[in-house]
mmCIF file of C-alpha atoms in Angstrom:
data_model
loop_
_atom_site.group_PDB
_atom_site.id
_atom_site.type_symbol
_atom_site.label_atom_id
_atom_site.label_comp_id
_atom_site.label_asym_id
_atom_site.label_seq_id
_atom_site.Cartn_x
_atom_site.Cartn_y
_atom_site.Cartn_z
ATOM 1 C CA UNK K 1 94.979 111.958 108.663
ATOM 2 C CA UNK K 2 94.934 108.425 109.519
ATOM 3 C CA UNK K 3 94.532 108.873 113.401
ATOM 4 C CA UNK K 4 91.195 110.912 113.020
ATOM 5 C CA UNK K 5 88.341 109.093 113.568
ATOM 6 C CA UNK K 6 85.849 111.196 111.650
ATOM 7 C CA UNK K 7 87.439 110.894 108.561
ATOM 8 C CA UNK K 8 88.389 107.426 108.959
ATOM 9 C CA UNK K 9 84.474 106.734 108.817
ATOM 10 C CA UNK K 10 84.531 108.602 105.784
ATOM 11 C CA UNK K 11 87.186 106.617 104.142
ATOM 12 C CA UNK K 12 85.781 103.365 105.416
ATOM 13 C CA UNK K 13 82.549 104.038 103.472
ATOM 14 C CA UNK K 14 84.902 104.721 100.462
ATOM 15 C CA UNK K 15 85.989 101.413 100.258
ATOM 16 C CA UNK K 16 83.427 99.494 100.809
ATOM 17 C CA UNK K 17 81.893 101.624 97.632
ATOM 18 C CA UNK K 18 85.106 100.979 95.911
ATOM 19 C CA UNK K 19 84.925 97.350 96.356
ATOM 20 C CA UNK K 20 81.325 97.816 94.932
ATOM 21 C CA UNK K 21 82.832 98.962 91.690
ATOM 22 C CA UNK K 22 81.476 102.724 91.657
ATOM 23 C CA UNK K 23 82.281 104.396 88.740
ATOM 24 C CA UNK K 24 85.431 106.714 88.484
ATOM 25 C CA UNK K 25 86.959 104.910 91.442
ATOM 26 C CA UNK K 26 90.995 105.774 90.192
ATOM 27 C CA UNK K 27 92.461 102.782 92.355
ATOM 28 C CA UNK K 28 92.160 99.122 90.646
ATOM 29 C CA UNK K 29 90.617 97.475 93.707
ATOM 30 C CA UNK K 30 90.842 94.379 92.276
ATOM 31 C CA UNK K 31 94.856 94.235 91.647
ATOM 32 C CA UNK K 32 94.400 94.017 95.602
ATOM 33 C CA UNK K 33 91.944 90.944 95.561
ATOM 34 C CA UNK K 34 93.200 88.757 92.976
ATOM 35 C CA UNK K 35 95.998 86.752 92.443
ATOM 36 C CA UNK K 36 97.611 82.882 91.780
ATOM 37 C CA UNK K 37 96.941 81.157 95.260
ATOM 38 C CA UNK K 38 99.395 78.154 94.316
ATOM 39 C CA UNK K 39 102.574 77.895 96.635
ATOM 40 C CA UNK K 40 105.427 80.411 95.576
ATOM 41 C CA UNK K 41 108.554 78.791 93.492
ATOM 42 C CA UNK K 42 110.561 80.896 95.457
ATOM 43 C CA UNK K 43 110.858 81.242 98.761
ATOM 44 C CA UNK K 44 109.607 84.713 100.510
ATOM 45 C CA UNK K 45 112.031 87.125 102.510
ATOM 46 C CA UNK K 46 110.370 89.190 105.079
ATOM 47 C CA UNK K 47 110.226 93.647 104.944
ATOM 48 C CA UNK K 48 113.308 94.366 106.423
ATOM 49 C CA UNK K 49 111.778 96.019 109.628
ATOM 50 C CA UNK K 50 110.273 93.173 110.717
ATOM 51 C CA UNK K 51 111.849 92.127 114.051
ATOM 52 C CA UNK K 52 112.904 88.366 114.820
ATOM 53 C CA UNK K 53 112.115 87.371 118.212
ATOM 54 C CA UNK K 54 114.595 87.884 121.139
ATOM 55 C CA UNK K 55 112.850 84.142 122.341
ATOM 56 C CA UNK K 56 110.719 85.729 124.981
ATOM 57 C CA UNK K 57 107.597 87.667 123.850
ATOM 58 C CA UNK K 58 108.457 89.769 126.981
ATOM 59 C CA UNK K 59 111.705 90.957 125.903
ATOM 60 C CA UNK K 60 110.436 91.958 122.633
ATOM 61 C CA UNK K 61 107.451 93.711 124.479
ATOM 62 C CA UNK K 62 110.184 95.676 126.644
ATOM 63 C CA UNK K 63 112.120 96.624 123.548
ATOM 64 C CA UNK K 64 108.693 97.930 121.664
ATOM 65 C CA UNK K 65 107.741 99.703 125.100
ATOM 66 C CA UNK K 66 111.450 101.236 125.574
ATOM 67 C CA UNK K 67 110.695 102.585 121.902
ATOM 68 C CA UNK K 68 107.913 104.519 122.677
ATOM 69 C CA UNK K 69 105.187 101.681 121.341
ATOM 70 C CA UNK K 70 101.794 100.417 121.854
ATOM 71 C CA UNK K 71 102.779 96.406 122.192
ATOM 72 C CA UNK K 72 103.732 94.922 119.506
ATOM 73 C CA UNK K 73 102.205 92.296 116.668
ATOM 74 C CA UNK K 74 103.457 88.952 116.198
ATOM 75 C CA UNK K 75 103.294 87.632 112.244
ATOM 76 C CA UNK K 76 102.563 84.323 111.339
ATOM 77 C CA UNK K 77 103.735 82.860 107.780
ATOM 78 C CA UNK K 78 104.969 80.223 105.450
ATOM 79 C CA UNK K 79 107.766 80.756 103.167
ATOM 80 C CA UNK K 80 105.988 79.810 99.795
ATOM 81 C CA UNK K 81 102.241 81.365 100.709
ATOM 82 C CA UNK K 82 100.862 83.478 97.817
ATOM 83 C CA UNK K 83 98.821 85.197 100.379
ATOM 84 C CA UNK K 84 101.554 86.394 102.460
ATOM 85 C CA UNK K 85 103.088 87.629 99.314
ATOM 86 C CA UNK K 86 100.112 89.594 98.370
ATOM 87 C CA UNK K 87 99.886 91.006 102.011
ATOM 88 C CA UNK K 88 103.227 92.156 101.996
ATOM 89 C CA UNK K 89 102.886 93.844 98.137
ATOM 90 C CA UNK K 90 99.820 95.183 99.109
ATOM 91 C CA UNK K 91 99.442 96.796 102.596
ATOM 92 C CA UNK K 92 102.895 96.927 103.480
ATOM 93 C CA UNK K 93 103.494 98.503 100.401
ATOM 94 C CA UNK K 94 101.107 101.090 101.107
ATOM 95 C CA UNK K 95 103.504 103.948 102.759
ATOM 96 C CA UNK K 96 100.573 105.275 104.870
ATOM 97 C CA UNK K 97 99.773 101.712 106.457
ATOM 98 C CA UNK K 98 103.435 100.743 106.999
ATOM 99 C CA UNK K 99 104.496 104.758 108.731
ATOM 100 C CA UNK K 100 101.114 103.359 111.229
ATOM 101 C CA UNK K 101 101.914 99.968 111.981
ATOM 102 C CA UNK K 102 105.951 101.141 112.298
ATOM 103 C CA UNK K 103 105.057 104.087 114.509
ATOM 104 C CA UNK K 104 102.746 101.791 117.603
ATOM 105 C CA UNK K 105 103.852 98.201 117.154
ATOM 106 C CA UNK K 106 107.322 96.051 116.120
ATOM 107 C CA UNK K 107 106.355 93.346 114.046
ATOM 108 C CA UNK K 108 107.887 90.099 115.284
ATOM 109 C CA UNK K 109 108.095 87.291 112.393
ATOM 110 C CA UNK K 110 107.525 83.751 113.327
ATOM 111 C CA UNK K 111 107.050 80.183 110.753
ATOM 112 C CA UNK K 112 104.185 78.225 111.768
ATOM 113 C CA UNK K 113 106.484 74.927 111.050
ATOM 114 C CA UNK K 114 109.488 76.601 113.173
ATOM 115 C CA UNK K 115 111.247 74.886 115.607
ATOM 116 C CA UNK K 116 112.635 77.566 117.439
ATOM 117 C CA UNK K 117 111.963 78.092 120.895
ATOM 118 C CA UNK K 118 109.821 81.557 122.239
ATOM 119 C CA UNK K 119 108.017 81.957 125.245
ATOM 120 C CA UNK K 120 105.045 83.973 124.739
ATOM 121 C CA UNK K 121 103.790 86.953 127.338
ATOM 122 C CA UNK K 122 102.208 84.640 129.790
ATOM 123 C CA UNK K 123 105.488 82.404 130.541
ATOM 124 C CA UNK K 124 104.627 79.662 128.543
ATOM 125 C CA UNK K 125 107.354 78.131 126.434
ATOM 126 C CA UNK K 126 106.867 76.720 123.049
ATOM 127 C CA UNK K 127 108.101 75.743 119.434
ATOM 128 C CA UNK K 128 107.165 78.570 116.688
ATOM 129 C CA UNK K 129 104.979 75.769 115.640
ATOM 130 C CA UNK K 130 103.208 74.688 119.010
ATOM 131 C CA UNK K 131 102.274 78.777 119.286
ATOM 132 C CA UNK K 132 101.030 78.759 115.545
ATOM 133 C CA UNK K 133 98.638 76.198 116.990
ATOM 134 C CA UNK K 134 97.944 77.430 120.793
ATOM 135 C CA UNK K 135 96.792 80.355 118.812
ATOM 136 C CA UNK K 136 94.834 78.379 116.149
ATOM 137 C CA UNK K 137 96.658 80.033 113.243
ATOM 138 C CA UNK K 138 94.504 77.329 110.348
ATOM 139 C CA UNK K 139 95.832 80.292 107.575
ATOM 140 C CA UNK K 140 98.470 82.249 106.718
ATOM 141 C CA UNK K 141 99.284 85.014 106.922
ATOM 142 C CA UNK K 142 98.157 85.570 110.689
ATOM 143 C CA UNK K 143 98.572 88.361 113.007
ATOM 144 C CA UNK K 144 98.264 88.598 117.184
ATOM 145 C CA UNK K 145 98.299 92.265 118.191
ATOM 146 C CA UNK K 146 99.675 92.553 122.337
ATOM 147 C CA UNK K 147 98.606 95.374 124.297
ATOM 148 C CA UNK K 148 101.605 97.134 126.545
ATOM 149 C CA UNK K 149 101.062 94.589 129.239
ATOM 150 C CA UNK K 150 102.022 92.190 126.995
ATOM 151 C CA UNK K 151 97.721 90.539 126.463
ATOM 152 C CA UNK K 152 96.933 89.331 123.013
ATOM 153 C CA UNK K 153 93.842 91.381 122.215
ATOM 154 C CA UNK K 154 92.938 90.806 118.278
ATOM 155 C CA UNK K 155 93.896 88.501 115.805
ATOM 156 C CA UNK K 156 93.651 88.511 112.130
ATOM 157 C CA UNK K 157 93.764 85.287 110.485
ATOM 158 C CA UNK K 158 94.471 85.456 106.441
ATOM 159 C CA UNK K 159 94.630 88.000 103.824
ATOM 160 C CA UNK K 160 92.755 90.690 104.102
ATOM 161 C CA UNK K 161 92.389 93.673 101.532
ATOM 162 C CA UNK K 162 94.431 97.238 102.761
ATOM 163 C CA UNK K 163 91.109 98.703 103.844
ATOM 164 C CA UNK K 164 90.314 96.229 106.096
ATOM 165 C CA UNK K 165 93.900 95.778 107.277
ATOM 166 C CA UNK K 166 93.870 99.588 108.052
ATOM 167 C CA UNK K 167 90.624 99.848 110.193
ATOM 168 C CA UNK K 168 92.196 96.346 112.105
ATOM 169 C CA UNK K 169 95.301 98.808 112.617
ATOM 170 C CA UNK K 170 93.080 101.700 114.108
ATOM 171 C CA UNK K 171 90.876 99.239 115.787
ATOM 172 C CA UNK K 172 93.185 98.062 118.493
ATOM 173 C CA UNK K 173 95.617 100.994 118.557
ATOM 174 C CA UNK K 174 92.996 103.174 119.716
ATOM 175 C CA UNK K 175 91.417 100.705 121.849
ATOM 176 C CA UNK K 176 88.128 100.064 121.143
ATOM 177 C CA UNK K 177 88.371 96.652 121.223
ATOM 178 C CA UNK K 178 87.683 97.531 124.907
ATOM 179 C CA UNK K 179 84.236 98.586 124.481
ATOM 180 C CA UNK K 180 83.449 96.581 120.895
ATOM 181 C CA UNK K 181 83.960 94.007 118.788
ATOM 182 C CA UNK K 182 85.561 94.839 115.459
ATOM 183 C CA UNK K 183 82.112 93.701 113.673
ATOM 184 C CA UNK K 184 80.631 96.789 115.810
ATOM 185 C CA UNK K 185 83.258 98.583 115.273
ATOM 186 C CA UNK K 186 82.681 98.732 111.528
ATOM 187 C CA UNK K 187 79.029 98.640 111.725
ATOM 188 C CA UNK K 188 79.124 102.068 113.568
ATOM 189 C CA UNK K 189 80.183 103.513 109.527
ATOM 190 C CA UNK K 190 75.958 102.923 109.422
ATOM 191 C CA UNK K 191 76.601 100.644 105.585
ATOM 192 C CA UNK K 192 74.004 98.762 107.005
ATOM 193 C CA UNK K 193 71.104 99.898 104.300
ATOM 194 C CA UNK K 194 73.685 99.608 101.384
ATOM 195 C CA UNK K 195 74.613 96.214 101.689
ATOM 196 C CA UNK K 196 70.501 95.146 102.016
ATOM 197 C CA UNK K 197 70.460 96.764 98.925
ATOM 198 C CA UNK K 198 71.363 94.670 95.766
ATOM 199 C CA UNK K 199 70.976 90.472 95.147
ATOM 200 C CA UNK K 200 73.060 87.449 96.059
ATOM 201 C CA UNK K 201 74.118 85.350 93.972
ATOM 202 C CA UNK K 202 72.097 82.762 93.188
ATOM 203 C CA UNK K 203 73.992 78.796 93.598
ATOM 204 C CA UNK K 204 71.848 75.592 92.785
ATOM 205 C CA UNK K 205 73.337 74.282 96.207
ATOM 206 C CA UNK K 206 72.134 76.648 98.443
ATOM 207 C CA UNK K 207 69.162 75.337 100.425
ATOM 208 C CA UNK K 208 66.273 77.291 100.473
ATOM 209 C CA UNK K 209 63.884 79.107 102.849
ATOM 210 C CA UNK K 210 62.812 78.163 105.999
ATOM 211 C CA UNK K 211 66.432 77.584 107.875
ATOM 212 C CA UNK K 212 66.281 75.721 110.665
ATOM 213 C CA UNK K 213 69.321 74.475 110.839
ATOM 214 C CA UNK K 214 68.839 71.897 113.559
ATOM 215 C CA UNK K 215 67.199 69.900 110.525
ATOM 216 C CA UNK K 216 70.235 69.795 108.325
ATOM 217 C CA UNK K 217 71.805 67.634 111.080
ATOM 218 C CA UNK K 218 69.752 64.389 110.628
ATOM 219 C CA UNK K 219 71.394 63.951 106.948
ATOM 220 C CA UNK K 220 75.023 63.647 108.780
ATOM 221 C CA UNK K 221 76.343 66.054 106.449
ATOM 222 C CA UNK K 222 78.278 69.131 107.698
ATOM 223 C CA UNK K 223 77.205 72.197 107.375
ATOM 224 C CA UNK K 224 78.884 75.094 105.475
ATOM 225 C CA UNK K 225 77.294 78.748 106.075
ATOM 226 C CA UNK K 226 77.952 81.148 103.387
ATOM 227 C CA UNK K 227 77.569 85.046 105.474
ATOM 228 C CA UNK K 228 77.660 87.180 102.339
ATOM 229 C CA UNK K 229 75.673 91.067 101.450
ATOM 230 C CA UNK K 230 74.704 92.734 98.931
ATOM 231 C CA UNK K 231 76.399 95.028 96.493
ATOM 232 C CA UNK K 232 79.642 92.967 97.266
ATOM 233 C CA UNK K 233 82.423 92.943 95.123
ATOM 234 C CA UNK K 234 84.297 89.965 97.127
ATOM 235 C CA UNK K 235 81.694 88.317 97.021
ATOM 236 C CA UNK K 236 80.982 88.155 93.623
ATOM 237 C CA UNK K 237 84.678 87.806 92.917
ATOM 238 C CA UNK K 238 84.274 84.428 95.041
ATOM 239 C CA UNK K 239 81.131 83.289 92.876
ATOM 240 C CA UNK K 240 82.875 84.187 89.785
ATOM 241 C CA UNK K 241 85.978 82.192 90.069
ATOM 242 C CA UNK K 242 86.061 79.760 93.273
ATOM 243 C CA UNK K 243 82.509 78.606 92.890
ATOM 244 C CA UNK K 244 82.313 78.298 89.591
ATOM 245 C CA UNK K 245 84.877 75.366 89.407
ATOM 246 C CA UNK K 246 83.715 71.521 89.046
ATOM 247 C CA UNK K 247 85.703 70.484 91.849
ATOM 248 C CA UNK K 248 84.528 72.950 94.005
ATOM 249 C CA UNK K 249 81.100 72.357 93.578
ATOM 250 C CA UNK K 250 81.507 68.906 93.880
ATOM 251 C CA UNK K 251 82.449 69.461 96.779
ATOM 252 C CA UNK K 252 79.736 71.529 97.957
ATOM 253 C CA UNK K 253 77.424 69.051 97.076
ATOM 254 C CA UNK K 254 78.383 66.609 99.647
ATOM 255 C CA UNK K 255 77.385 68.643 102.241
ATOM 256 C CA UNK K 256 74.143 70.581 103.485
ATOM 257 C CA UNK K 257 75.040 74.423 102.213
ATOM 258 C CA UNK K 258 73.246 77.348 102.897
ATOM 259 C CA UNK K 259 73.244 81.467 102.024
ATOM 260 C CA UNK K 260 72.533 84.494 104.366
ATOM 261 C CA UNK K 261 72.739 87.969 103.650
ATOM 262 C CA UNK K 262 74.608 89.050 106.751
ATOM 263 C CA UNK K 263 72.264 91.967 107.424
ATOM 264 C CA UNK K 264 69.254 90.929 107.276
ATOM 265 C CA UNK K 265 66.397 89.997 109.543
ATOM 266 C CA UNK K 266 66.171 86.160 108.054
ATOM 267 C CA UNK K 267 64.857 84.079 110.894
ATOM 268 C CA UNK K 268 66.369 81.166 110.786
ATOM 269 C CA UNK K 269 67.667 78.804 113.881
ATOM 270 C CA UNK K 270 71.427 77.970 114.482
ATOM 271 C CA UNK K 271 72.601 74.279 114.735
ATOM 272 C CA UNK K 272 72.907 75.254 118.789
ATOM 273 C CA UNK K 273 68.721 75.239 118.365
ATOM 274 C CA UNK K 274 68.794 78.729 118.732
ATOM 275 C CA UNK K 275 66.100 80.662 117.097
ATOM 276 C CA UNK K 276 67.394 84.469 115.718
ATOM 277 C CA UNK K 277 68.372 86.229 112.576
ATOM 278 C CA UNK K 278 70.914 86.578 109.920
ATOM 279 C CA UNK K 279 72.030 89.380 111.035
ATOM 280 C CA UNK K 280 72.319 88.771 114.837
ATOM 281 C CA UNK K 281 74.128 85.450 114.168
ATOM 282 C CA UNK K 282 76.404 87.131 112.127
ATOM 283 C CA UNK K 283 76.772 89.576 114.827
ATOM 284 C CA UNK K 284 77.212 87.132 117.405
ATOM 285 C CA UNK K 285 80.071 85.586 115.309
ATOM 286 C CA UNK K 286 81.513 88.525 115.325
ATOM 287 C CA UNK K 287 82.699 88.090 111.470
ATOM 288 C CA UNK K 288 85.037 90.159 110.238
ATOM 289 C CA UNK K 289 84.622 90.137 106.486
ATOM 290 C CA UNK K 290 82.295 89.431 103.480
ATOM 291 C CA UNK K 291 82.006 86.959 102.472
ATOM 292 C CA UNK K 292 82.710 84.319 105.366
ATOM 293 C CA UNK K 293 81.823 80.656 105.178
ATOM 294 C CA UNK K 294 81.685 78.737 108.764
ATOM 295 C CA UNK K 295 81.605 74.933 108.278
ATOM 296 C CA UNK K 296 79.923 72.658 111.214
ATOM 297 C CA UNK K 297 79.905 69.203 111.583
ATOM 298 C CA UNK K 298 77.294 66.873 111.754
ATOM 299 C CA UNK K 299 76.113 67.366 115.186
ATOM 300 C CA UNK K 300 76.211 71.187 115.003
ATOM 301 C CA UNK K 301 80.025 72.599 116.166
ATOM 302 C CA UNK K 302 82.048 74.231 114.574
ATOM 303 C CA UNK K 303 85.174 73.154 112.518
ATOM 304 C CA UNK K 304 86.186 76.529 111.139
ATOM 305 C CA UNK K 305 85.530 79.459 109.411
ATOM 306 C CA UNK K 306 86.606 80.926 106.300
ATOM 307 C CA UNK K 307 86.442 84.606 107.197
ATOM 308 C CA UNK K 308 89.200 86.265 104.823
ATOM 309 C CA UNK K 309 90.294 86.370 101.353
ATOM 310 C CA UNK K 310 89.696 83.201 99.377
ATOM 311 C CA UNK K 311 90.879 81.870 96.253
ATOM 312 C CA UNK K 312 90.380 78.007 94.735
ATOM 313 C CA UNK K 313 92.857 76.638 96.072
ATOM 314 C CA UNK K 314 92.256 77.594 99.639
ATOM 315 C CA UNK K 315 88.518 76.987 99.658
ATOM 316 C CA UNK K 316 88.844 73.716 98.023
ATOM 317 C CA UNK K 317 91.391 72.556 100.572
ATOM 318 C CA UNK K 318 89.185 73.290 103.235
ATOM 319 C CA UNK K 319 86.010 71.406 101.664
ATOM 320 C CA UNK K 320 88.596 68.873 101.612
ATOM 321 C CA UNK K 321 89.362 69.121 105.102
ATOM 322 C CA UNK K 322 85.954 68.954 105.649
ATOM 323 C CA UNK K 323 84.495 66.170 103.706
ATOM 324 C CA UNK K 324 87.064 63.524 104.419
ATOM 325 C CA UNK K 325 87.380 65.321 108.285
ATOM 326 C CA UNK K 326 90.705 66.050 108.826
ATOM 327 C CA UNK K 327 89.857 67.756 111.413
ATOM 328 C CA UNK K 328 89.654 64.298 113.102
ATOM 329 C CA UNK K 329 92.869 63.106 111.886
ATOM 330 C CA UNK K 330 95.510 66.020 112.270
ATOM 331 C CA UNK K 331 96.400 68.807 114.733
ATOM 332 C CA UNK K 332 94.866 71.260 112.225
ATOM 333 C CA UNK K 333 93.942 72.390 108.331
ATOM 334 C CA UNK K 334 97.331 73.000 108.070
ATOM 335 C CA UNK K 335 98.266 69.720 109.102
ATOM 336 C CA UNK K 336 96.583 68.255 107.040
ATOM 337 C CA UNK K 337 97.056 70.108 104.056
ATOM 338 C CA UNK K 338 100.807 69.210 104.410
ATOM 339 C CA UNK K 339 99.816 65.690 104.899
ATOM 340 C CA UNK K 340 98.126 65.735 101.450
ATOM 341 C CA UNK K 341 100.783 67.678 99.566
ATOM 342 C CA UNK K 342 103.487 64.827 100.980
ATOM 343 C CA UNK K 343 100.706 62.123 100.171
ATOM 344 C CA UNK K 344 100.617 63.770 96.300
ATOM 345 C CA UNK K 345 103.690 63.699 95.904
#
C-alpha cells in the first residue's frame, strides 16, 4: 500500500529503473516526460476538488484540520502552462496519488499574476502575486505543503514526473522532513552504485577536468552547473531534444558550463572557494531531481536553479534570463519572461 514504507523503497527503485528504460517495463514512462512546452491555446480549469482560498491561509488550515487533515498544500499556476497541464493529466490522474493527496491535505489554488487578496499562516497579507514571489515561485506549477500549525515545510517548484511527485507526497506526510532532507530521503533507497554506473553525455561545452570553479569567475561569465547521473533517462531525454537545438547551445556558449555526475567523488571547488565533491555539493544543495542545472553569476551566487522537468522552451528562457540578466531588471524569471512575450509581440 502506499503508506508502507518498505515497499515504497521498493517501488522507488522501480522507477528510477523504469526511467532507465529496463526492458518489459509495461508503463510508457516517457508519455509522462514529454510533451509541447509552448503556452496552452486554451485556458486551463482546475480538478474540481481543488479548494479556492477562504483569503486567510488560516481559515483554510482550520477547515483542512476540522476535516481530519494533515495541513494543507497551496498550488501555484498559470492558466496557459503546458506543465501544469501535464501535472494535472499525469499525477492527478493517477487514482492512487489523488485518494493520498485528497485523504491528508486540501489543495488550495492560487495564480501567480492574481490580484486577490490572502493572508498566509503567519499574518502577513498579500496579492496572489506578491505570495507567488515571497515564496520565490520562478516556475509553474509550484506547490507549498503546511504542516497542522499552519508552517510551510516543503516546496516543489515545477513539473515533476508521478514517481517523484509520490515520494514528495510521503515525504512530508510522514514527516521526515523533520529528521532529513528529501535528497536523503531518497538516497536512503541505496541507488547510489546504479547511477555511478553508465556515461554522461558528452557536450563540446562542458569544461573539462580540474574544476575549480573560483577560476571560471575571472572570464565574467556566469556559471551554469549541469548535476546529472548515470543510467538517466531524463537526462538523456534533456540531451536529446533541449540541448541539441542551435539556439540553445548558443546560448550555452556564452557562458562558462560545466558537468558533474551527482554521485560521484569529483573534487572540484564551488564558486564560494570551497573545496569538496560532486556528490557532497549536490548533497549540500539538497537537489531534488536529475538532471538539475544551477546558474551563478559572475562573482559566484546564485541566480537559480533548474531542478525539475525541462523542455526547450523553458531552458532557453532561462539562458535568456541569464545572459542578458534579467535577474537585474525584473522581480523574477517570470517577470521577465512576460516582459519578453509583451516585448515580441
Amino acid at each position: 500500500m502506499f503508506n508502507k514504507s518498505n515497499l515504497f523503497y521498493i517501488l522507488l527503485l522501480f522507477s528510477f529503473t523504469a526511467l532507465a528504460a529496463t526492458p518489459g517495463e509495461p508503463k510508457n514512462v516517457d508519455s509522462d516526460l514529454i510533451f509541447e512546452d509552448t503556452q496552452l491555446e486554451e485556458e486551463l480549469t482546475y480538478p474540481d476538488w481543488f479548494k479556492l482560498s477562504l483569503g486567510d491561509l488560516n481559515d483554510d488550515l482550520k477547515e483542512a484540520k476540522k476535516a481530519g487533515k494533515k495541513g494543507i498544500i497551496t498550488y501555484f499556476g498559470q492558466k496557459r502552462c503546458a506543465y501544469c497541464a501535464q501535472f494535472f493529466k499525469t499525477s492527478l490522474s493517477d487514482t492512487d496519488i489523488v485518494n493520498y493527496l485528497q485523504k491528508h491535505y486540501d489543495v488550495v489554488a492560487f495564480d501567480i499574476w492574481g490580484i486577490d487578496d490572502v493572508i498566509d499562516t503567519d499574518g502577513k497579507q498579500y496579492t496572489e502575486r506578491e505570495l507567488s514571489l515571497h515564496y520565490k515561485v520562478n516556475f509553474t506549477p509550484s506547490l507549498v505543503f503546511y504542516d497542522s500549525e499552519g508552517t510551510p515545510v516543503f516546496r516543489l517548484r515545477g513539473f515533476y514526473p508521478p514517481y517523484k511527485f509520490r515520494a514528495a507526497l510521503q515525504y512530508v506526510t510522514e514527516m521526515f522532513y523533520k529528521q532529513e532532507t528529501f535528497a536523503e530521503y531518497f538516497e536512503r533507497a541505496n541507488l547510489g552504485e546504479f547511477f555511478l554506473l553508465g556515461g554522461l553525455n558528452e557536450r563540446d561545452f562542458f569544461m573539462e577536468k580540474p574544476f575549480n570553479l573560483t577560476q571560471t569567475l575571472d572570464n565574467k561569465k556566469p556559471l551554469a552547473v549541469f548535476f546529472e547521473q548515470g543510467n538517466c533517462h531524463t537526462c538523456d531525454l534533456l540531451h536529446s531534444e533541449p540541448l541539441s537545438k542551435d539556439q540553445t547551445i548558443y546560448e550555452l556558449e556564452q557562458m562558462n558550463v560545466v558537468q558533474l555526475n551527482m554521485w560521484t567523488d569529483t573534487p572540484l571547488t564551488t564558486p564560494a572557494g570551497k573545496k569538496t565533491t560532486a556528490k557532497e555539493w549536490a548533497k549540500s544543495l539538497n537537489l531534488l531531481y536529475a538532471p538539475s542545472i544551477i546558474f551563478f553569476d559572475p562573482t559566484g551566487k546564485e541566480i537559480i536553479r533548474v531542478d525539475s522537468v525541462t523542455h526547450f522552451n523553458r531552458l532557453w528562457g532561462v539562458l535568456d534570463y541569464v545572459n542578458r540578466e534579467g535577474y537585474k531588471k525584473t522581480d523574477d524569471y517570470q517577470s521577465w519572461r512576460l516582459q519578453q512575450r509583451e516585448i515580441a509581440k
